[in-house]
Amino acid sequence: EALPETRVVERLIRRYNRNAPVYRACRRPKAWVEAASGARRPASEAPFARPAAFCGLGQPASFWRTLDALGLHTVWRAEYPDHHRYQAAELRMIAGQARGRGADALVTTEKDLLNLPEGWQALLGEFPLYWLETELEVEEAASLLEMVVARLGR
């Protein structure tokens, strides 16, 4: 079932081009990756029970919904602006909040991992940091591929 937002976008597309092919895609959780070691576990088998979470995304609610859908009970959450570059003081604050709420790990997104400063491990102290690897799932992917290949052959 399409999300309400996608139906609105599809109606807008149809207003300008009634025959345009429309394919829906979404991100699906794939694995938890330990940032320090690269160790991976299936997304459904979180290696923690009480994580604290942080992200700097344009739509942070999508990350929170994903965590909820995975059955995670985060003890604390923090949102930062999209593309946020984390500072040392912020990571110390995140670790302090996690510690104060009894967290056993920190979780974030791959995008956020890339925006952490050098020495992030020392700043987070005893907390392992995991990021959620996702994969793109396209509805009717075979049909989309066929259409692309056909258009490239023209």
PDB file of N, CA and C in Angstrom, residues 36-109:
ATOM      1  N   ALA A  36      33.060   0.865  15.034  1.00  0.00           N
ATOM      2  CA  ALA A  36      34.483   0.687  15.323  1.00  0.00           C
ATOM      3  C   ALA A  36      35.081  -0.523  14.629  1.00  0.00           C
ATOM      4  N   SER A  37      34.348  -1.618  14.567  1.00  0.00           N
ATOM      5  CA  SER A  37      34.909  -2.876  14.052  1.00  0.00           C
ATOM      6  C   SER A  37      34.389  -3.278  12.676  1.00  0.00           C
ATOM      7  N   GLY A  38      33.239  -2.746  12.283  1.00  0.00           N
ATOM      8  CA  GLY A  38      32.620  -3.163  11.031  1.00  0.00           C
ATOM      9  C   GLY A  38      31.803  -4.442  11.163  1.00  0.00           C
ATOM     10  N   ALA A  39      31.731  -5.006  12.377  1.00  0.00           N
ATOM     11  CA  ALA A  39      30.939  -6.223  12.597  1.00  0.00           C
ATOM     12  C   ALA A  39      29.478  -5.946  12.272  1.00  0.00           C
ATOM     13  N   ARG A  40      28.843  -6.916  11.607  1.00  0.00           N
ATOM     14  CA  ARG A  40      27.464  -6.753  11.145  1.00  0.00           C
ATOM     15  C   ARG A  40      26.544  -7.782  11.782  1.00  0.00           C
ATOM     16  N   ARG A  41      25.323  -7.330  12.056  1.00  0.00           N
ATOM     17  CA  ARG A  41      24.253  -8.222  12.514  1.00  0.00           C
ATOM     18  C   ARG A  41      22.995  -7.857  11.742  1.00  0.00           C
ATOM     19  N   PRO A  42      22.132  -8.829  11.454  1.00  0.00           N
ATOM     20  CA  PRO A  42      20.870  -8.498  10.763  1.00  0.00           C
ATOM     21  C   PRO A  42      20.108  -7.423  11.541  1.00  0.00           C
ATOM     22  N   ALA A  43      19.419  -6.566  10.822  1.00  0.00           N
ATOM     23  CA  ALA A  43      18.681  -5.462  11.448  1.00  0.00           C
ATOM     24  C   ALA A  43      17.679  -5.979  12.483  1.00  0.00           C
ATOM     25  N   SER A  44      17.161  -7.178  12.270  1.00  0.00           N
ATOM     26  CA  SER A  44      16.167  -7.736  13.193  1.00  0.00           C
ATOM     27  C   SER A  44      16.801  -8.320  14.453  1.00  0.00           C
ATOM     28  N   GLU A  45      18.130  -8.369  14.500  1.00  0.00           N
ATOM     29  CA  GLU A  45      18.846  -8.948  15.648  1.00  0.00           C
ATOM     30  C   GLU A  45      19.784  -7.909  16.255  1.00  0.00           C
ATOM     31  N   ALA A  46      19.207  -6.858  16.794  1.00  0.00           N
ATOM     32  CA  ALA A  46      20.006  -5.778  17.376  1.00  0.00           C
ATOM     33  C   ALA A  46      20.917  -6.315  18.483  1.00  0.00           C
ATOM     34  N   PRO A  47      22.186  -5.912  18.475  1.00  0.00           N
ATOM     35  CA  PRO A  47      23.126  -6.366  19.507  1.00  0.00           C
ATOM     36  C   PRO A  47      23.093  -5.496  20.757  1.00  0.00           C
ATOM     37  N   PHE A  48      21.960  -4.889  21.016  1.00  0.00           N
ATOM     38  CA  PHE A  48      21.786  -4.006  22.177  1.00  0.00           C
ATOM     39  C   PHE A  48      20.313  -4.055  22.559  1.00  0.00           C
ATOM     40  N   ALA A  49      20.011  -3.621  23.772  1.00  0.00           N
ATOM     41  CA  ALA A  49      18.622  -3.658  24.238  1.00  0.00           C
ATOM     42  C   ALA A  49      18.060  -2.270  24.526  1.00  0.00           C
ATOM     43  N   ARG A  50      18.942  -1.357  24.955  1.00  0.00           N
ATOM     44  CA  ARG A  50      18.483  -0.026  25.372  1.00  0.00           C
ATOM     45  C   ARG A  50      19.332   1.064  24.711  1.00  0.00           C
ATOM     46  N   PRO A  51      19.155   1.280  23.420  1.00  0.00           N
ATOM     47  CA  PRO A  51      19.992   2.273  22.750  1.00  0.00           C
ATOM     48  C   PRO A  51      19.515   3.713  22.949  1.00  0.00           C
ATOM     49  N   ALA A  52      20.448   4.620  22.858  1.00  0.00           N
ATOM     50  CA  ALA A  52      20.149   6.040  22.694  1.00  0.00           C
ATOM     51  C   ALA A  52      20.434   6.324  21.220  1.00  0.00           C
ATOM     52  N   ALA A  53      19.665   7.208  20.608  1.00  0.00           N
ATOM     53  CA  ALA A  53      19.773   7.424  19.164  1.00  0.00           C
ATOM     54  C   ALA A  53      19.956   8.897  18.840  1.00  0.00           C
ATOM     55  N   PHE A  54      20.702   9.156  17.778  1.00  0.00           N
ATOM     56  CA  PHE A  54      20.853  10.527  17.303  1.00  0.00           C
ATOM     57  C   PHE A  54      20.971  10.521  15.785  1.00  0.00           C
ATOM     58  N   CYS A  55      20.511  11.619  15.173  1.00  0.00           N
ATOM     59  CA  CYS A  55      20.614  11.742  13.720  1.00  0.00           C
ATOM     60  C   CYS A  55      20.523  13.196  13.306  1.00  0.00           C
ATOM     61  N   GLY A  56      21.099  13.468  12.136  1.00  0.00           N
ATOM     62  CA  GLY A  56      21.010  14.775  11.507  1.00  0.00           C
ATOM     63  C   GLY A  56      20.487  14.572  10.098  1.00  0.00           C
ATOM     64  N   LEU A  57      19.185  14.497   9.974  1.00  0.00           N
ATOM     65  CA  LEU A  57      18.535  14.196   8.696  1.00  0.00           C
ATOM     66  C   LEU A  57      17.496  15.261   8.371  1.00  0.00           C
ATOM     67  N   GLY A  58      17.183  15.380   7.103  1.00  0.00           N
ATOM     68  CA  GLY A  58      16.122  16.293   6.696  1.00  0.00           C
ATOM     69  C   GLY A  58      14.755  15.840   7.194  1.00  0.00           C
ATOM     70  N   GLN A  59      14.577  14.516   7.293  1.00  0.00           N
ATOM     71  CA  GLN A  59      13.323  13.928   7.777  1.00  0.00           C
ATOM     72  C   GLN A  59      13.639  12.944   8.904  1.00  0.00           C
ATOM     73  N   PRO A  60      14.003  13.426  10.088  1.00  0.00           N
ATOM     74  CA  PRO A  60      14.380  12.503  11.171  1.00  0.00           C
ATOM     75  C   PRO A  60      13.265  11.543  11.573  1.00  0.00           C
ATOM     76  N   ALA A  61      12.022  11.920  11.352  1.00  0.00           N
ATOM     77  CA  ALA A  61      10.904  11.053  11.736  1.00  0.00           C
ATOM     78  C   ALA A  61      10.984   9.704  11.029  1.00  0.00           C
ATOM     79  N   SER A  62      11.550   9.679   9.819  1.00  0.00           N
ATOM     80  CA  SER A  62      11.659   8.398   9.111  1.00  0.00           C
ATOM     81  C   SER A  62      12.620   7.464   9.837  1.00  0.00           C
ATOM     82  N   PHE A  63      13.701   7.992  10.401  1.00  0.00           N
ATOM     83  CA  PHE A  63      14.638   7.168  11.170  1.00  0.00           C
ATOM     84  C   PHE A  63      13.969   6.681  12.445  1.00  0.00           C
ATOM     85  N   TRP A  64      13.240   7.556  13.121  1.00  0.00           N
ATOM     86  CA  TRP A  64      12.557   7.148  14.363  1.00  0.00           C
ATOM     87  C   TRP A  64      11.522   6.059  14.064  1.00  0.00           C
ATOM     88  N   ARG A  65      10.781   6.206  12.958  1.00  0.00           N
ATOM     89  CA  ARG A  65       9.782   5.184  12.589  1.00  0.00           C
ATOM     90  C   ARG A  65      10.455   3.847  12.307  1.00  0.00           C
ATOM     91  N   THR A  66      11.617   3.893  11.670  1.00  0.00           N
ATOM     92  CA  THR A  66      12.341   2.654  11.381  1.00  0.00           C
ATOM     93  C   THR A  66      12.761   1.975  12.677  1.00  0.00           C
ATOM     94  N   LEU A  67      13.306   2.748  13.608  1.00  0.00           N
ATOM     95  CA  LEU A  67      13.709   2.167  14.895  1.00  0.00           C
ATOM     96  C   LEU A  67      12.503   1.566  15.609  1.00  0.00           C
ATOM     97  N   ASP A  68      11.387   2.281  15.595  1.00  0.00           N
ATOM     98  CA  ASP A  68      10.168   1.771  16.229  1.00  0.00           C
ATOM     99  C   ASP A  68       9.702   0.484  15.552  1.00  0.00           C
ATOM    100  N   ALA A  69       9.743   0.465  14.210  1.00  0.00           N
ATOM    101  CA  ALA A  69       9.297  -0.717  13.465  1.00  0.00           C
ATOM    102  C   ALA A  69      10.179  -1.929  13.756  1.00  0.00           C
ATOM    103  N   LEU A  70      11.436  -1.679  14.098  1.00  0.00           N
ATOM    104  CA  LEU A  70      12.344  -2.773  14.460  1.00  0.00           C
ATOM    105  C   LEU A  70      12.126  -3.234  15.901  1.00  0.00           C
ATOM    106  N   GLY A  71      11.216  -2.581  16.606  1.00  0.00           N
ATOM    107  CA  GLY A  71      10.910  -2.963  17.983  1.00  0.00           C
ATOM    108  C   GLY A  71      11.907  -2.443  19.003  1.00  0.00           C
ATOM    109  N   LEU A  72      12.668  -1.440  18.633  1.00  0.00           N
ATOM    110  CA  LEU A  72      13.654  -0.884  19.565  1.00  0.00           C
ATOM    111  C   LEU A  72      12.996   0.131  20.484  1.00  0.00           C
ATOM    112  N   HIS A  73      13.399   0.087  21.716  1.00  0.00           N
ATOM    113  CA  HIS A  73      12.894   1.049  22.698  1.00  0.00           C
ATOM    114  C   HIS A  73      14.052   1.962  23.069  1.00  0.00           C
ATOM    115  N   THR A  74      14.162   3.068  22.325  1.00  0.00           N
ATOM    116  CA  THR A  74      15.256   3.989  22.585  1.00  0.00           C
ATOM    117  C   THR A  74      15.002   4.726  23.895  1.00  0.00           C
ATOM    118  N   VAL A  75      16.066   4.879  24.676  1.00  0.00           N
ATOM    119  CA  VAL A  75      15.945   5.544  25.976  1.00  0.00           C
ATOM    120  C   VAL A  75      16.105   7.051  25.854  1.00  0.00           C
ATOM    121  N   TRP A  76      16.613   7.500  24.697  1.00  0.00           N
ATOM    122  CA  TRP A  76      16.813   8.933  24.464  1.00  0.00           C
ATOM    123  C   TRP A  76      17.060   9.141  22.977  1.00  0.00           C
ATOM    124  N   ARG A  77      16.562  10.259  22.450  1.00  0.00           N
ATOM    125  CA  ARG A  77      16.741  10.576  21.030  1.00  0.00           C
ATOM    126  C   ARG A  77      17.152  12.037  20.880  1.00  0.00           C
ATOM    127  N   ALA A  78      18.029  12.294  19.918  1.00  0.00           N
ATOM    128  CA  ALA A  78      18.431  13.676  19.627  1.00  0.00           C
ATOM    129  C   ALA A  78      18.412  13.892  18.122  1.00  0.00           C
ATOM    130  N   GLU A  79      17.880  15.037  17.724  1.00  0.00           N
ATOM    131  CA  GLU A  79      17.816  15.425  16.315  1.00  0.00           C
ATOM    132  C   GLU A  79      18.703  16.633  16.088  1.00  0.00           C
ATOM    133  N   TYR A  80      19.413  16.606  14.992  1.00  0.00           N
ATOM    134  CA  TYR A  80      20.255  17.726  14.584  1.00  0.00           C
ATOM    135  C   TYR A  80      19.866  18.108  13.165  1.00  0.00           C
ATOM    136  N   PRO A  81      20.287  19.292  12.714  1.00  0.00           N
ATOM    137  CA  PRO A  81      19.936  19.703  11.346  1.00  0.00           C
ATOM    138  C   PRO A  81      20.526  18.747  10.293  1.00  0.00           C
ATOM    139  N   ASP A  82      19.908  18.758   9.127  1.00  0.00           N
ATOM    140  CA  ASP A  82      20.367  17.922   8.021  1.00  0.00           C
ATOM    141  C   ASP A  82      21.841  18.214   7.720  1.00  0.00           C
ATOM    142  N   HIS A  83      22.615  17.168   7.463  1.00  0.00           N
ATOM    143  CA  HIS A  83      24.049  17.260   7.145  1.00  0.00           C
ATOM    144  C   HIS A  83      24.874  17.819   8.302  1.00  0.00           C
ATOM    145  N   HIS A  84      24.394  17.662   9.508  1.00  0.00           N
ATOM    146  CA  HIS A  84      25.085  18.227  10.670  1.00  0.00           C
ATOM    147  C   HIS A  84      26.474  17.624  10.846  1.00  0.00           C
ATOM    148  N   ARG A  85      27.468  18.483  11.062  1.00  0.00           N
ATOM    149  CA  ARG A  85      28.822  18.036  11.366  1.00  0.00           C
ATOM    150  C   ARG A  85      28.972  18.113  12.877  1.00  0.00           C
ATOM    151  N   TYR A  86      29.113  16.954  13.500  1.00  0.00           N
ATOM    152  CA  TYR A  86      29.140  16.869  14.956  1.00  0.00           C
ATOM    153  C   TYR A  86      30.438  17.421  15.530  1.00  0.00           C
ATOM    154  N   GLN A  87      30.308  18.088  16.666  1.00  0.00           N
ATOM    155  CA  GLN A  87      31.448  18.646  17.386  1.00  0.00           C
ATOM    156  C   GLN A  87      31.727  17.772  18.605  1.00  0.00           C
ATOM    157  N   ALA A  88      32.944  17.858  19.104  1.00  0.00           N
ATOM    158  CA  ALA A  88      33.352  17.054  20.255  1.00  0.00           C
ATOM    159  C   ALA A  88      32.413  17.255  21.445  1.00  0.00           C
ATOM    160  N   ALA A  89      32.050  18.495  21.734  1.00  0.00           N
ATOM    161  CA  ALA A  89      31.177  18.775  22.885  1.00  0.00           C
ATOM    162  C   ALA A  89      29.817  18.102  22.714  1.00  0.00           C
ATOM    163  N   GLU A  90      29.311  18.044  21.491  1.00  0.00           N
ATOM    164  CA  GLU A  90      28.019  17.408  21.251  1.00  0.00           C
ATOM    165  C   GLU A  90      28.106  15.904  21.509  1.00  0.00           C
ATOM    166  N   LEU A  91      29.195  15.277  21.074  1.00  0.00           N
ATOM    167  CA  LEU A  91      29.336  13.840  21.311  1.00  0.00           C
ATOM    168  C   LEU A  91      29.491  13.537  22.791  1.00  0.00           C
ATOM    169  N   ARG A  92      30.192  14.395  23.516  1.00  0.00           N
ATOM    170  CA  ARG A  92      30.280  14.195  24.972  1.00  0.00           C
ATOM    171  C   ARG A  92      28.898  14.341  25.612  1.00  0.00           C
ATOM    172  N   MET A  93      28.109  15.297  25.134  1.00  0.00           N
ATOM    173  CA  MET A  93      26.747  15.487  25.652  1.00  0.00           C
ATOM    174  C   MET A  93      25.874  14.272  25.322  1.00  0.00           C
ATOM    175  N   ILE A  94      25.979  13.756  24.096  1.00  0.00           N
ATOM    176  CA  ILE A  94      25.209  12.573  23.703  1.00  0.00           C
ATOM    177  C   ILE A  94      25.557  11.402  24.616  1.00  0.00           C
ATOM    178  N   ALA A  95      26.846  11.177  24.845  1.00  0.00           N
ATOM    179  CA  ALA A  95      27.274  10.082  25.719  1.00  0.00           C
ATOM    180  C   ALA A  95      26.766  10.300  27.146  1.00  0.00           C
ATOM    181  N   GLY A  96      26.785  11.534  27.617  1.00  0.00           N
ATOM    182  CA  GLY A  96      26.286  11.831  28.960  1.00  0.00           C
ATOM    183  C   GLY A  96      24.798  11.557  29.091  1.00  0.00           C
ATOM    184  N   GLN A  97      24.028  11.954  28.087  1.00  0.00           N
ATOM    185  CA  GLN A  97      22.586  11.690  28.102  1.00  0.00           C
ATOM    186  C   GLN A  97      22.326  10.188  28.077  1.00  0.00           C
ATOM    187  N   ALA A  98      23.070   9.476  27.237  1.00  0.00           N
ATOM    188  CA  ALA A  98      22.904   8.019  27.144  1.00  0.00           C
ATOM    189  C   ALA A  98      23.238   7.359  28.480  1.00  0.00           C
ATOM    190  N   ARG A  99      24.327   7.782  29.078  1.00  0.00           N
ATOM    191  CA  ARG A  99      24.755   7.226  30.375  1.00  0.00           C
ATOM    192  C   ARG A  99      23.689   7.474  31.440  1.00  0.00           C
ATOM    193  N   GLY A 100      23.180   8.701  31.475  1.00  0.00           N
ATOM    194  CA  GLY A 100      22.175   9.073  32.472  1.00  0.00           C
ATOM    195  C   GLY A 100      20.863   8.324  32.327  1.00  0.00           C
ATOM    196  N   ARG A 101      20.589   7.815  31.158  1.00  0.00           N
ATOM    197  CA  ARG A 101      19.330   7.094  30.914  1.00  0.00           C
ATOM    198  C   ARG A 101      19.527   5.586  30.833  1.00  0.00           C
ATOM    199  N   GLY A 102      20.725   5.127  31.146  1.00  0.00           N
ATOM    200  CA  GLY A 102      20.969   3.689  31.202  1.00  0.00           C
ATOM    201  C   GLY A 102      21.086   3.007  29.859  1.00  0.00           C
ATOM    202  N   ALA A 103      21.507   3.732  28.831  1.00  0.00           N
ATOM    203  CA  ALA A 103      21.655   3.133  27.490  1.00  0.00           C
ATOM    204  C   ALA A 103      22.797   2.126  27.493  1.00  0.00           C
ATOM    205  N   ASP A 104      22.705   1.148  26.602  1.00  0.00           N
ATOM    206  CA  ASP A 104      23.790   0.174  26.456  1.00  0.00           C
ATOM    207  C   ASP A 104      24.503   0.316  25.112  1.00  0.00           C
ATOM    208  N   ALA A 105      24.045   1.265  24.273  1.00  0.00           N
ATOM    209  CA  ALA A 105      24.690   1.521  22.985  1.00  0.00           C
ATOM    210  C   ALA A 105      24.139   2.821  22.419  1.00  0.00           C
ATOM    211  N   LEU A 106      24.800   3.308  21.391  1.00  0.00           N
ATOM    212  CA  LEU A 106      24.330   4.459  20.627  1.00  0.00           C
ATOM    213  C   LEU A 106      24.052   3.992  19.206  1.00  0.00           C
ATOM    214  N   VAL A 107      22.988   4.524  18.596  1.00  0.00           N
ATOM    215  CA  VAL A 107      22.660   4.181  17.223  1.00  0.00           C
ATOM    216  C   VAL A 107      22.463   5.455  16.413  1.00  0.00           C
ATOM    217  N   THR A 108      22.830   5.360  15.140  1.00  0.00           N
ATOM    218  CA  THR A 108      22.693   6.487  14.233  1.00  0.00           C
ATOM    219  C   THR A 108      22.580   5.973  12.804  1.00  0.00           C
ATOM    220  N   THR A 109      22.721   6.870  11.844  1.00  0.00           N
ATOM    221  CA  THR A 109      22.645   6.500  10.433  1.00  0.00           C
ATOM    222  C   THR A 109      24.044   6.516   9.824  1.00  0.00           C
TER     223      THR A 109
END
